[in-house]
Amino acid sequence: MTEKYQTGAIWATMRQPNYWRYITGNGLSLIGTWMQRIAVGWLTWELTRSPTWLGIIAMADFFPVVFMGPLGGVLADRHSRIRVMILSQIGAAACALAMFALSMSGVLTEWHLAIFTFLTGIALGLNQASRLALAPSLVPHEYLTTAIAINSMAFNGARFVGPMISTAVISLWSIHISFLINAFSYTALIIALLSLNIKRRQSRGTDERARSIAGDIMEGVGFIKNHKPTRLIIIVMTMAALCIRPVVDLLPGLTSDVFSKGADEFAILTASFGIGAIFGGFWMARRGGIEDQASVALLGVIGSAFAGIGLIATTWYAAALPFTVCAGFGMVVSGIGMQSTLQFVTPAAMRGRVLSLYGIIHIGGAGVGAFILGSIAEAVGLRPPIAIAAVIGVAIWYAVWCRRAVIAAALRAVAEK
């Protein structure tokens, strides 16, 4: 983009027929997903009162991406990304219906929550790389960063709307209705995917098709290992996922034990993350650009780290709310910046596999981090491990910040083409 800020780019992106269909269906599906996450998180806390169980549920939700992500990346590069996504949505909907049935019957336990959350994670782990790699097929190249930012706004808008609807559903009916609504919400995305008119990708050569899945995965690993800009982005992403983002998954415990509040206040805290994230996404969508994406992403990382420290530095609930807004803003700015950087510097034939690693770290890493910090918190409380992790994260961030010129040079080469 020729201008630093282009509000018109948002509307130009939304006018792309394939993109507006996709973002509408995906937005509705994400609202259902966040309704279910609120229900699962609060039910887990009510059943167990255990930070360890919150970490277990977070890991069950996100960790499947770690071992299904590489396979999902290969599927995204070998097969129809739309077909992979549709089959994944069907599997996730079946899990939501199972939790609804168990909840309705009154036999739902924390183990049921963990098992079906894990199965949902497997389905969405296979879906992740195809979803990320689909973006360049939906919009022209010059609107790619804006499209990624709008995707993020949809996700975080759902983070705001989903908890609000879930709270209303719990008050008016029962928490298990959130599972039913989520099951039906997957239909919106399936319909949108079936309506897309995307040019079929060029078929891979005979030698490439004959290569094993393991060979495809190793080719992707080799590319990341030998490409320094990508490697630096992966390092800082890993740090953010393990050390900074787990505070979101530990919010039920913080709400109850640190702020002495209940389910409504937990939903408000979660929604405040969403508000900050929406502002972050809108700012990135207007901003556009290519060359300075990595620097902006790194500033978002350090901002979210300090916001997390501020969140746990107080026991006053009202004071925590602005910190959650700032954390949401920083996390989304960094996520959009890092994903955009990877999209720009990765060859099309490798995009599914590289972005599968992005998904593994961005989603699966947070689950691992929440499990580790939750386990430590069982012995010492929630605040000390969150604070120590943030300090470690700042040290790693500084090491990457000092080498940011390498990433900027790669982005500058893309911008000059």
Coordinates of C-alpha atoms in Angstrom, one line a residue:
M1 CA 0.0 0.0 0.0
T2 CA 1.3 3.5 -0.8
E3 CA -0.2 5.2 2.2
K4 CA 0.5 4.3 5.8
Y5 CA -3.2 4.4 6.8
Q6 CA -5.9 3.5 4.4
T7 CA -9.4 3.2 5.8
G8 CA -10.6 2.5 2.3
A9 CA -8.6 -0.7 2.2
I10 CA -11.0 -2.2 4.8
W11 CA -14.1 -1.6 2.6
A12 CA -12.2 -2.6 -0.6
T13 CA -11.3 -5.9 1.1
M14 CA -14.9 -6.5 2.3
R15 CA -16.2 -5.9 -1.2
Q16 CA -14.3 -9.0 -2.4
P17 CA -17.1 -11.5 -3.0
N18 CA -15.3 -14.5 -1.7
Y19 CA -13.9 -12.7 1.3
W20 CA -17.2 -11.2 2.6
R21 CA -18.9 -14.6 2.3
Y22 CA -16.1 -16.3 4.2
I23 CA -15.8 -13.7 6.9
T24 CA -19.6 -13.7 7.5
G25 CA -19.8 -17.4 7.9
N26 CA -16.6 -17.6 10.0
G27 CA -17.7 -14.8 12.3
L28 CA -21.0 -16.5 13.1
S29 CA -19.1 -19.8 13.8
L30 CA -16.6 -18.0 16.0
I31 CA -19.4 -16.6 18.2
G32 CA -20.5 -20.1 18.9
T33 CA -17.0 -21.2 19.6
W34 CA -16.5 -18.5 22.2
M35 CA -19.8 -19.3 23.8
Q36 CA -18.6 -22.9 24.2
R37 CA -15.2 -21.9 25.5
I38 CA -16.9 -19.7 28.2
A39 CA -19.1 -22.6 29.2
V40 CA -16.3 -25.1 29.3
G41 CA -14.0 -22.8 31.3
W42 CA -16.6 -21.9 33.9
L43 CA -18.0 -25.5 34.2
T44 CA -14.4 -26.8 34.8
W45 CA -13.8 -24.3 37.6
E46 CA -17.2 -25.0 39.2
L47 CA -16.6 -28.8 39.1
T48 CA -13.0 -28.7 40.3
R49 CA -11.9 -25.4 41.8
S50 CA -8.4 -26.3 40.4
P51 CA -6.0 -24.2 38.4
T52 CA -4.4 -27.5 37.2
W53 CA -7.7 -28.5 35.7
L54 CA -8.0 -25.1 33.9
G55 CA -4.6 -25.8 32.5
I56 CA -5.6 -29.3 31.5
I57 CA -8.7 -28.0 29.6
A58 CA -6.6 -25.3 27.9
M59 CA -4.1 -27.9 26.8
A60 CA -6.8 -30.3 25.6
D61 CA -8.2 -27.4 23.6
F62 CA -5.0 -26.2 22.0
F63 CA -2.4 -29.0 22.3
P64 CA -3.8 -31.2 19.5
V65 CA -2.7 -28.5 17.1
V66 CA 0.9 -29.4 18.1
F67 CA 0.7 -32.9 16.7
M68 CA -2.1 -32.5 14.2
G69 CA -0.8 -29.2 12.8
P70 CA 2.0 -30.7 10.7
L71 CA -0.4 -33.1 9.1
G72 CA -2.9 -30.3 8.6
G73 CA -0.1 -28.3 6.8
V74 CA 0.6 -31.1 4.4
L75 CA -3.1 -31.6 3.7
A76 CA -3.4 -27.8 3.0
D77 CA -0.5 -28.0 0.5
R78 CA -1.6 -31.3 -1.1
H79 CA -5.5 -31.1 -1.2
S80 CA -8.4 -28.8 -1.4
R81 CA -8.2 -26.4 1.6
I82 CA -12.0 -25.9 1.5
R83 CA -12.7 -29.6 1.7
V84 CA -10.3 -30.1 4.6
M85 CA -12.0 -27.2 6.5
I86 CA -15.6 -28.5 5.9
L87 CA -14.7 -32.0 7.2
S88 CA -13.1 -30.4 10.3
Q89 CA -16.2 -28.3 11.0
I90 CA -18.4 -31.4 10.9
G91 CA -16.2 -33.2 13.4
A92 CA -16.2 -30.2 15.8
A93 CA -20.0 -29.9 15.5
A94 CA -20.4 -33.5 16.5
C95 CA -18.3 -32.9 19.7
A96 CA -20.4 -29.9 20.6
L97 CA -23.6 -32.0 20.3
A98 CA -22.1 -34.7 22.5
M99 CA -21.3 -32.2 25.3
F100 CA -24.9 -30.8 24.9
A101 CA -26.4 -34.2 25.3
L102 CA -24.2 -35.1 28.4
S103 CA -24.9 -31.7 30.0
M104 CA -28.7 -32.1 29.4
S105 CA -28.6 -35.5 31.0
G106 CA -26.8 -34.2 34.1
V107 CA -23.8 -36.6 33.9
L108 CA -21.2 -34.2 32.4
T109 CA -17.9 -34.3 34.3
E110 CA -14.6 -32.5 34.0
W111 CA -13.3 -35.7 32.2
H112 CA -16.0 -35.4 29.6
L113 CA -15.1 -31.8 29.1
A114 CA -11.5 -32.6 28.7
I115 CA -12.1 -35.5 26.2
F116 CA -14.5 -33.7 23.9
T117 CA -12.4 -30.5 24.1
F118 CA -9.5 -32.6 23.0
L119 CA -11.4 -34.2 20.1
T120 CA -12.6 -30.7 19.0
G121 CA -8.9 -29.6 19.1
I122 CA -8.0 -32.5 16.8
A123 CA -10.6 -31.5 14.3
L124 CA -9.6 -27.8 14.4
G125 CA -5.9 -28.7 14.4
L126 CA -6.4 -30.3 11.0
N127 CA -8.3 -27.2 9.9
Q128 CA -5.8 -24.6 11.1
A129 CA -3.3 -24.6 8.3
S130 CA -6.0 -24.6 5.6
R131 CA -7.8 -21.7 7.2
L132 CA -4.6 -19.6 7.5
A133 CA -3.3 -20.5 4.0
L134 CA -6.7 -19.7 2.4
A135 CA -6.4 -15.9 2.9
P136 CA -4.3 -15.2 -0.2
S137 CA -6.9 -16.9 -2.3
L138 CA -9.7 -14.7 -1.1
V139 CA -8.2 -11.2 -1.8
P140 CA -5.6 -9.5 -4.0
H141 CA -2.1 -9.4 -2.7
E142 CA -2.2 -5.7 -1.7
Y143 CA -5.1 -6.4 0.7
L144 CA -3.6 -9.4 2.4
T145 CA -2.6 -7.6 5.6
T146 CA -6.0 -6.0 5.8
A147 CA -7.7 -9.3 5.3
I148 CA -5.7 -10.9 8.1
A149 CA -6.5 -8.0 10.4
I150 CA -10.3 -8.3 9.6
N151 CA -10.1 -12.0 10.3
S152 CA -8.6 -11.1 13.7
M153 CA -11.3 -8.5 14.4
A154 CA -13.9 -11.1 13.6
F155 CA -12.2 -13.6 16.0
N156 CA -11.9 -11.0 18.8
G157 CA -15.3 -9.5 18.1
A158 CA -16.6 -13.0 18.7
R159 CA -14.5 -13.1 21.9
F160 CA -16.6 -10.0 23.0
V161 CA -20.0 -11.1 21.6
G162 CA -19.8 -14.8 22.5
P163 CA -19.3 -14.3 26.3
M164 CA -22.1 -11.7 26.4
I165 CA -24.5 -14.1 24.6
S166 CA -23.3 -17.0 26.7
T167 CA -23.9 -15.0 29.9
A168 CA -27.5 -14.2 28.7
V169 CA -28.1 -17.9 27.8
I170 CA -26.9 -19.1 31.2
S171 CA -29.1 -16.6 33.0
L172 CA -32.2 -17.3 30.8
W173 CA -31.9 -21.0 30.3
S174 CA -28.9 -23.1 31.1
I175 CA -25.2 -23.4 30.4
H176 CA -25.6 -26.4 28.2
I177 CA -27.5 -24.4 25.6
S178 CA -24.2 -22.8 24.7
F179 CA -23.0 -26.2 23.4
L180 CA -26.1 -26.5 21.2
I181 CA -25.8 -23.1 19.7
N182 CA -22.1 -23.7 19.0
A183 CA -23.0 -27.0 17.2
F184 CA -25.4 -25.1 14.9
S185 CA -23.0 -22.2 14.4
Y186 CA -20.6 -24.5 12.4
T187 CA -23.2 -24.7 9.7
A188 CA -22.7 -21.0 8.8
L189 CA -19.1 -21.5 8.0
I190 CA -19.8 -24.7 6.0
I191 CA -22.3 -22.9 3.9
A192 CA -19.9 -20.0 3.3
L193 CA -17.1 -22.4 2.3
L194 CA -19.4 -24.2 -0.2
S195 CA -20.2 -20.8 -1.8
L196 CA -16.6 -19.7 -2.5
N197 CA -15.5 -19.3 -6.1
I198 CA -11.7 -19.9 -5.9
K199 CA -9.4 -20.8 -8.8
R200 CA -8.1 -24.3 -8.4
R201 CA -4.4 -24.4 -7.4
Q202 CA -1.9 -25.7 -9.9
S203 CA -1.3 -29.5 -9.4
R204 CA 1.9 -30.5 -7.9
G205 CA 4.5 -32.5 -9.9
T206 CA 4.6 -36.3 -9.9
D207 CA 7.8 -36.3 -7.8
E208 CA 6.2 -34.0 -5.2
R209 CA 3.0 -36.0 -5.0
A210 CA 5.0 -39.2 -4.5
R211 CA 6.9 -37.8 -1.5
S212 CA 5.7 -39.1 1.8
I213 CA 3.9 -37.0 4.4
A214 CA 7.0 -37.2 6.6
G215 CA 9.1 -35.9 3.7
D216 CA 6.7 -33.0 3.1
I217 CA 6.9 -32.1 6.8
M218 CA 10.7 -32.3 6.8
E219 CA 10.9 -30.1 3.8
G220 CA 8.9 -27.4 5.7
V221 CA 11.1 -27.8 8.7
G222 CA 14.2 -27.4 6.5
F223 CA 12.8 -24.2 5.0
I224 CA 12.2 -22.6 8.4
K225 CA 15.6 -23.7 9.7
N226 CA 17.5 -22.2 6.8
H227 CA 15.4 -19.0 6.5
K228 CA 16.6 -16.6 9.2
P229 CA 13.7 -14.1 9.1
T230 CA 11.2 -16.9 9.5
R231 CA 13.3 -18.5 12.3
L232 CA 13.4 -15.2 14.3
I233 CA 9.6 -14.8 14.0
I234 CA 9.1 -18.4 15.2
I235 CA 11.3 -17.8 18.2
V236 CA 9.4 -14.7 19.4
M237 CA 6.1 -16.4 18.7
T238 CA 7.1 -19.4 20.8
M239 CA 8.0 -17.1 23.7
A240 CA 4.8 -15.1 23.5
A241 CA 2.7 -18.3 23.4
L242 CA 4.4 -19.9 26.4
C243 CA 5.1 -16.9 28.6
I244 CA 2.5 -14.2 27.8
R245 CA -0.7 -15.5 26.3
P246 CA -1.5 -18.2 29.0
V247 CA -2.9 -15.4 31.2
V248 CA -6.0 -15.5 29.1
D249 CA -6.6 -19.2 29.8
L250 CA -6.0 -18.7 33.5
L251 CA -8.6 -15.9 33.8
P252 CA -11.3 -18.1 35.5
G253 CA -8.8 -18.7 38.4
L254 CA -7.7 -15.0 38.5
T255 CA -11.3 -13.9 38.5
S256 CA -12.2 -16.1 41.5
D257 CA -9.1 -16.3 43.6
V258 CA -7.4 -12.9 43.0
F259 CA -10.4 -10.6 42.3
S260 CA -13.0 -12.7 44.3
K261 CA -15.6 -12.4 41.6
G262 CA -17.9 -14.8 39.7
A263 CA -19.1 -15.9 36.3
D264 CA -20.4 -12.6 35.1
E265 CA -17.2 -10.8 36.0
F266 CA -15.2 -13.5 34.3
A267 CA -17.2 -13.0 31.1
I268 CA -16.6 -9.2 31.3
L269 CA -12.9 -9.7 31.7
T270 CA -12.9 -12.1 28.7
A271 CA -14.9 -9.6 26.7
S272 CA -12.5 -6.8 27.6
F273 CA -9.7 -8.7 26.0
G274 CA -11.9 -8.9 22.9
I275 CA -12.5 -5.1 23.0
G276 CA -8.8 -4.4 23.0
A277 CA -8.3 -7.0 20.3
I278 CA -10.9 -5.4 18.1
F279 CA -9.2 -2.0 18.4
G280 CA -5.8 -3.7 17.6
G281 CA -7.3 -5.4 14.6
F282 CA -8.9 -2.2 13.3
W283 CA -5.6 -0.3 13.8
M284 CA -3.7 -2.9 11.8
A285 CA -6.3 -3.1 9.1
R286 CA -6.1 0.7 8.5
R287 CA -2.3 0.6 8.7
G288 CA -1.6 -2.0 6.0
G289 CA 1.9 -1.9 4.7
I290 CA 4.6 -4.6 4.4
E291 CA 8.1 -3.4 5.3
D292 CA 7.6 -2.6 9.0
Q293 CA 5.2 -5.5 9.9
A294 CA 7.8 -7.3 12.0
S295 CA 8.8 -4.2 14.1
V296 CA 5.1 -3.5 14.8
A297 CA 4.6 -7.1 15.8
L298 CA 7.5 -7.0 18.2
L299 CA 6.2 -3.8 19.8
G300 CA 2.8 -5.6 20.3
V301 CA 4.5 -8.5 22.0
I302 CA 6.3 -6.2 24.6
G303 CA 3.1 -4.2 25.1
S304 CA 1.1 -7.3 25.9
A305 CA 3.8 -8.6 28.3
F306 CA 3.7 -5.4 30.4
A307 CA -0.1 -5.4 30.3
G308 CA -0.1 -9.0 31.7
I309 CA 2.2 -7.9 34.5
G310 CA -0.1 -5.0 35.3
L311 CA -3.1 -7.4 35.4
I312 CA -1.7 -9.5 38.1
A313 CA -0.1 -6.6 40.0
T314 CA -3.5 -5.6 41.4
T315 CA -6.3 -7.3 43.4
W316 CA -8.8 -4.6 42.4
Y317 CA -11.2 -5.9 39.7
A318 CA -11.9 -2.5 38.2
A319 CA -8.2 -1.7 37.8
A320 CA -7.7 -5.0 36.0
L321 CA -10.1 -4.2 33.2
P322 CA -7.9 -1.6 31.4
F323 CA -5.0 -4.0 31.6
T324 CA -7.0 -6.7 29.8
V325 CA -8.0 -4.2 27.1
C326 CA -4.3 -3.3 26.6
A327 CA -3.3 -7.0 26.6
G328 CA -5.9 -7.8 24.0
F329 CA -4.7 -4.9 21.8
G330 CA -1.0 -6.0 22.0
M331 CA -1.6 -9.7 21.5
V332 CA -3.7 -9.0 18.3
V333 CA -1.2 -6.5 16.9
S334 CA 1.6 -9.0 17.4
G335 CA -0.4 -11.9 16.0
I336 CA -1.4 -10.0 12.8
G337 CA 2.1 -8.6 12.3
M338 CA 3.7 -12.0 12.6
Q339 CA 1.2 -13.9 10.5
S340 CA 1.5 -11.2 7.8
T341 CA 5.2 -11.4 7.8
L342 CA 5.1 -15.2 7.3
Q343 CA 2.5 -14.9 4.5
F344 CA 4.7 -12.4 2.7
V345 CA 8.0 -14.1 2.9
T346 CA 6.8 -17.7 2.4
P347 CA 6.6 -19.2 -1.2
A348 CA 3.0 -20.3 -2.1
A349 CA 4.0 -24.0 -2.3
M350 CA 5.3 -23.9 1.3
R351 CA 2.6 -21.7 2.8
G352 CA 0.5 -24.4 4.3
R353 CA 3.4 -26.1 6.1
V354 CA 4.9 -22.9 7.4
L355 CA 1.6 -21.5 8.6
S356 CA 0.8 -24.9 10.3
L357 CA 3.8 -24.2 12.5
Y358 CA 2.4 -20.7 13.1
G359 CA -0.8 -22.4 14.2
I360 CA 1.0 -24.9 16.4
I361 CA 2.8 -22.2 18.3
H362 CA 0.1 -19.5 18.3
I363 CA -2.6 -21.9 19.6
G364 CA -0.9 -25.0 20.9
G365 CA 1.9 -23.2 22.7
A366 CA -0.6 -21.2 24.7
G367 CA -2.2 -24.4 25.9
V368 CA 1.2 -25.8 27.0
G369 CA 2.0 -22.6 28.7
A370 CA -1.3 -22.5 30.6
F371 CA -0.8 -26.1 31.7
I372 CA 2.7 -25.4 33.0
L373 CA 1.8 -22.2 34.8
G374 CA -1.4 -23.7 36.1
S375 CA 0.5 -26.6 37.6
I376 CA 3.0 -24.3 39.3
A377 CA 0.1 -22.1 40.5
E378 CA -1.3 -25.2 42.4
A379 CA 1.6 -24.8 44.8
V380 CA 2.4 -21.1 44.9
G381 CA -0.8 -19.3 43.6
L382 CA -1.5 -17.9 40.2
R383 CA 0.3 -14.6 40.3
P384 CA 4.0 -15.6 40.8
P385 CA 4.3 -18.0 37.9
I386 CA 2.6 -15.5 35.5
A387 CA 5.0 -12.7 36.6
I388 CA 8.1 -14.9 36.3
A389 CA 7.0 -16.1 32.8
A390 CA 6.5 -12.5 31.7
V391 CA 10.0 -11.5 32.8
I392 CA 11.6 -14.4 30.9
G393 CA 9.5 -13.4 27.9
V394 CA 10.8 -9.8 28.0
A395 CA 14.4 -11.1 28.0
I396 CA 13.8 -13.3 24.9
W397 CA 12.0 -10.4 23.2
Y398 CA 14.9 -8.1 23.6
A399 CA 17.3 -10.6 21.9
V400 CA 15.0 -10.8 18.9
W401 CA 14.4 -7.1 18.8
C402 CA 18.2 -6.5 18.4
R403 CA 18.1 -8.7 15.2
R404 CA 14.9 -7.2 13.7
A405 CA 16.8 -5.7 10.7
V406 CA 17.1 -9.2 9.2
I407 CA 13.3 -9.5 9.1
A408 CA 12.9 -6.0 7.8
A409 CA 15.3 -6.6 4.9
A410 CA 13.2 -9.7 3.8
L411 CA 10.0 -7.7 3.9
R412 CA 11.6 -4.9 2.0
A413 CA 12.6 -7.3 -0.8
V414 CA 8.9 -8.4 -1.1
A415 CA 7.7 -4.8 -1.1
E416 CA 10.1 -3.9 -4.0
K417 CA 8.9 -6.7 -6.3

